[in-house]
Amino acid sequence: LPETLAPLAYKLRCYTVPLRNLGGCMSPDNAWIVIQGIETLSLRMERHCENALAVAEYLKGHPKVEWVRYPGLADDSQYEKAQKYLKGKGGAMVVFGIKSSDGRAAGTQFIDSLVLHSHVANVGDARSLAIHPASTTHSQLTAEQQLDAGVKPELVRLSVGIETVSDIIADLEQALEKVDA
């Protein structure tokens, strides 16, 4: 291949490989499903944000919770940015630390005790999700590497769903009750 054609060959590969692997367009059913999701996104995000704020406020007042990070809380370090960029909403993610002498064990015990929340690593689902990064997604790192990455042993990450908020909080409450301080 002449050197002058190399950029063109690369562009053609960028176009043809995804076309071959993914197809030229979505099927009508897939397109309809995507449209339904887009059309109801604003409604779902309202509920996510309302629920997440209620969960963050609940956790902030819980005796077994050491700290809470949620940009919708007025005392959060990112509150001003949430006001400016998120129109006063804090999103669906709530991160908190369980108060315990052994944060890693407490986090694992908490996750294992949840009933409503699904224990998965992804975020942004309509359902409430929870994960303890120190014992799952970051478990291959040493304790020092985890801390360098901002993963404290007691840290639990919640992706708050659109279920009835009292059900979400009840699930968190019963799981926190089972945690050994």
CSV table of C-alpha atoms in Angstrom, one decimal:
chain,number,residue,atom,x,y,z
A,1,LEU,CA,0.0,0.0,0.0
A,2,PRO,CA,1.5,3.4,-0.9
A,3,GLU,CA,2.2,5.6,2.1
A,4,THR,CA,-0.1,8.3,0.8
A,5,LEU,CA,-3.1,5.9,0.9
A,6,ALA,CA,-2.5,4.8,4.5
A,7,PRO,CA,-4.9,7.5,6.1
A,8,LEU,CA,-7.6,6.6,3.6
A,9,ALA,CA,-7.2,2.8,4.4
A,10,TYR,CA,-7.5,3.6,8.1
A,11,LYS,CA,-10.7,5.6,7.5
A,12,LEU,CA,-12.2,2.9,5.4
A,13,ARG,CA,-11.5,0.3,8.1
A,14,CYS,CA,-13.1,2.6,10.7
A,15,TYR,CA,-16.3,2.7,8.6
A,16,THR,CA,-16.4,-1.0,7.4
A,17,VAL,CA,-15.5,-3.0,10.5
A,18,PRO,CA,-18.3,-1.5,12.8
A,19,LEU,CA,-20.7,-1.8,9.8
A,20,ARG,CA,-19.8,-5.5,9.5
A,21,ASN,CA,-19.9,-6.2,13.2
A,22,LEU,CA,-22.9,-4.1,14.2
A,23,GLY,CA,-25.0,-3.8,11.1
A,24,GLY,CA,-26.1,-0.8,9.1
A,25,CYS,CA,-29.0,0.2,11.2
A,26,MET,CA,-31.1,-0.9,14.2
A,27,SER,CA,-34.0,-3.2,13.7
A,28,PRO,CA,-37.5,-1.5,14.0
A,29,ASP,CA,-38.1,-3.2,17.3
A,30,ASN,CA,-34.8,-2.0,18.8
A,31,ALA,CA,-35.4,1.5,17.4
A,32,TRP,CA,-38.9,1.6,19.1
A,33,ILE,CA,-37.4,0.4,22.4
A,34,VAL,CA,-34.7,3.1,22.3
A,35,ILE,CA,-37.3,5.8,21.5
A,36,GLN,CA,-39.5,4.6,24.4
A,37,GLY,CA,-36.5,4.9,26.7
A,38,ILE,CA,-35.6,8.4,25.5
A,39,GLU,CA,-39.1,9.7,25.8
A,40,THR,CA,-39.5,8.6,29.4
A,41,LEU,CA,-35.9,9.5,30.5
A,42,SER,CA,-36.8,12.9,32.1
A,43,LEU,CA,-39.6,11.3,34.2
A,44,ARG,CA,-37.3,8.5,35.4
A,45,MET,CA,-34.5,10.9,36.2
A,46,GLU,CA,-36.8,13.1,38.3
A,47,ARG,CA,-37.7,10.0,40.3
A,48,HIS,CA,-34.0,8.8,40.5
A,49,CYS,CA,-33.0,12.2,41.9
A,50,GLU,CA,-35.9,12.6,44.4
A,51,ASN,CA,-35.2,9.1,45.7
A,52,ALA,CA,-31.4,9.6,45.9
A,53,LEU,CA,-31.8,12.8,47.9
A,54,ALA,CA,-34.2,11.1,50.3
A,55,VAL,CA,-31.7,8.2,50.7
A,56,ALA,CA,-28.8,10.5,51.2
A,57,GLU,CA,-30.6,12.4,53.9
A,58,TYR,CA,-31.7,9.2,55.6
A,59,LEU,CA,-28.1,7.8,55.5
A,60,LYS,CA,-26.7,11.1,56.8
A,61,GLY,CA,-28.7,10.7,60.0
A,62,HIS,CA,-28.1,7.0,60.5
A,63,PRO,CA,-25.8,6.1,63.5
A,64,LYS,CA,-24.1,3.3,61.6
A,65,VAL,CA,-23.1,5.6,58.7
A,66,GLU,CA,-19.8,7.5,59.0
A,67,TRP,CA,-20.1,9.8,56.0
A,68,VAL,CA,-22.3,10.4,52.9
A,69,ARG,CA,-21.3,11.9,49.5
A,70,TYR,CA,-24.2,13.1,47.4
A,71,PRO,CA,-24.0,16.4,45.4
A,72,GLY,CA,-27.7,17.2,46.2
A,73,LEU,CA,-26.9,17.6,49.9
A,74,ALA,CA,-26.2,21.3,50.8
A,75,ASP,CA,-23.1,20.4,52.7
A,76,ASP,CA,-21.5,18.3,50.0
A,77,SER,CA,-18.3,19.6,48.4
A,78,GLN,CA,-19.9,19.3,44.9
A,79,TYR,CA,-23.2,21.0,45.8
A,80,GLU,CA,-22.6,24.3,44.0
A,81,LYS,CA,-21.6,22.4,40.9
A,82,ALA,CA,-24.8,20.3,41.1
A,83,GLN,CA,-26.8,23.5,41.4
A,84,LYS,CA,-25.1,25.0,38.4
A,85,TYR,CA,-24.8,22.0,36.0
A,86,LEU,CA,-27.5,19.6,37.2
A,87,LYS,CA,-30.2,22.2,37.7
A,88,GLY,CA,-30.2,21.5,41.4
A,89,LYS,CA,-30.5,17.8,41.1
A,90,GLY,CA,-27.8,15.5,42.5
A,91,GLY,CA,-28.2,12.5,40.2
A,92,ALA,CA,-28.9,8.9,41.2
A,93,MET,CA,-25.5,8.0,42.8
A,94,VAL,CA,-25.1,8.0,46.6
A,95,VAL,CA,-21.8,6.9,48.1
A,96,PHE,CA,-21.4,6.4,51.9
A,97,GLY,CA,-19.2,4.8,54.4
A,98,ILE,CA,-20.3,2.3,57.1
A,99,LYS,CA,-19.1,3.1,60.6
A,100,SER,CA,-17.1,0.1,61.7
A,101,SER,CA,-13.7,-1.0,63.1
A,102,ASP,CA,-13.5,-3.3,60.0
A,103,GLY,CA,-15.0,-1.4,57.1
A,104,ARG,CA,-14.3,-4.1,54.5
A,105,ALA,CA,-16.2,-6.8,56.5
A,106,ALA,CA,-19.0,-4.3,57.3
A,107,GLY,CA,-19.4,-3.4,53.7
A,108,THR,CA,-19.5,-7.1,52.6
A,109,GLN,CA,-22.0,-7.9,55.4
A,110,PHE,CA,-24.2,-4.9,54.4
A,111,ILE,CA,-24.3,-5.9,50.7
A,112,ASP,CA,-25.0,-9.6,51.5
A,113,SER,CA,-28.0,-8.4,53.7
A,114,LEU,CA,-29.7,-6.3,51.0
A,115,VAL,CA,-32.9,-7.7,49.6
A,116,LEU,CA,-34.4,-5.1,47.2
A,117,HIS,CA,-31.1,-3.8,45.9
A,118,SER,CA,-29.3,-5.9,43.3
A,119,HIS,CA,-25.6,-6.5,43.9
A,120,VAL,CA,-24.1,-5.5,40.5
A,121,ALA,CA,-21.3,-3.3,39.3
A,122,ASN,CA,-23.2,-1.3,36.7
A,123,VAL,CA,-25.1,1.9,37.3
A,124,GLY,CA,-28.1,3.7,35.8
A,125,ASP,CA,-30.6,1.0,36.0
A,126,ALA,CA,-34.3,1.7,36.8
A,127,ARG,CA,-33.8,-0.7,39.8
A,128,SER,CA,-31.7,0.1,42.9
A,129,LEU,CA,-28.2,-1.3,42.7
A,130,ALA,CA,-25.5,-1.5,45.4
A,131,ILE,CA,-21.8,-2.5,45.4
A,132,HIS,CA,-18.9,-2.6,47.8
A,133,PRO,CA,-15.9,-1.7,45.6
A,134,ALA,CA,-13.2,-2.8,48.1
A,135,SER,CA,-14.4,-6.4,48.0
A,136,THR,CA,-15.5,-6.5,44.3
A,137,THR,CA,-14.5,-4.1,41.5
A,138,HIS,CA,-11.2,-3.1,43.2
A,139,SER,CA,-10.5,-6.3,45.1
A,140,GLN,CA,-7.4,-7.0,42.9
A,141,LEU,CA,-5.7,-4.0,44.3
A,142,THR,CA,-3.8,-3.9,47.6
A,143,ALA,CA,-5.3,-1.9,50.5
A,144,GLU,CA,-2.9,0.9,49.8
A,145,GLN,CA,-3.7,1.0,46.1
A,146,GLN,CA,-7.4,1.1,46.9
A,147,LEU,CA,-6.9,4.1,49.2
A,148,ASP,CA,-4.8,5.8,46.5
A,149,ALA,CA,-7.7,5.2,44.1
A,150,GLY,CA,-10.2,6.7,46.6
A,151,VAL,CA,-11.7,3.4,47.5
A,152,LYS,CA,-12.0,3.3,51.3
A,153,PRO,CA,-12.7,-0.1,52.9
A,154,GLU,CA,-16.1,1.1,54.3
A,155,LEU,CA,-17.3,2.7,51.0
A,156,VAL,CA,-20.6,1.5,49.5
A,157,ARG,CA,-21.9,2.8,46.2
A,158,LEU,CA,-25.6,3.0,45.5
A,159,SER,CA,-27.3,3.6,42.2
A,160,VAL,CA,-30.8,4.6,43.5
A,161,GLY,CA,-33.6,3.4,41.4
A,162,ILE,CA,-37.2,4.5,40.8
A,163,GLU,CA,-38.9,2.1,43.3
A,164,THR,CA,-41.0,3.5,46.1
A,165,VAL,CA,-38.5,5.4,48.3
A,166,SER,CA,-39.9,3.9,51.5
A,167,ASP,CA,-39.1,0.4,50.2
A,168,ILE,CA,-35.5,1.5,49.3
A,169,ILE,CA,-34.9,3.0,52.7
A,170,ALA,CA,-36.5,0.0,54.5
A,171,ASP,CA,-34.0,-2.3,52.6
A,172,LEU,CA,-31.1,-0.1,53.6
A,173,GLU,CA,-32.3,0.0,57.2
A,174,GLN,CA,-32.6,-3.8,57.6
A,175,ALA,CA,-29.2,-4.3,56.0
A,176,LEU,CA,-27.6,-1.7,58.3
A,177,GLU,CA,-29.2,-3.3,61.3
A,178,LYS,CA,-27.3,-6.5,60.5
A,179,VAL,CA,-23.9,-4.8,60.2
A,180,ASP,CA,-21.5,-5.4,63.2
A,181,ALA,CA,-20.0,-2.1,64.3
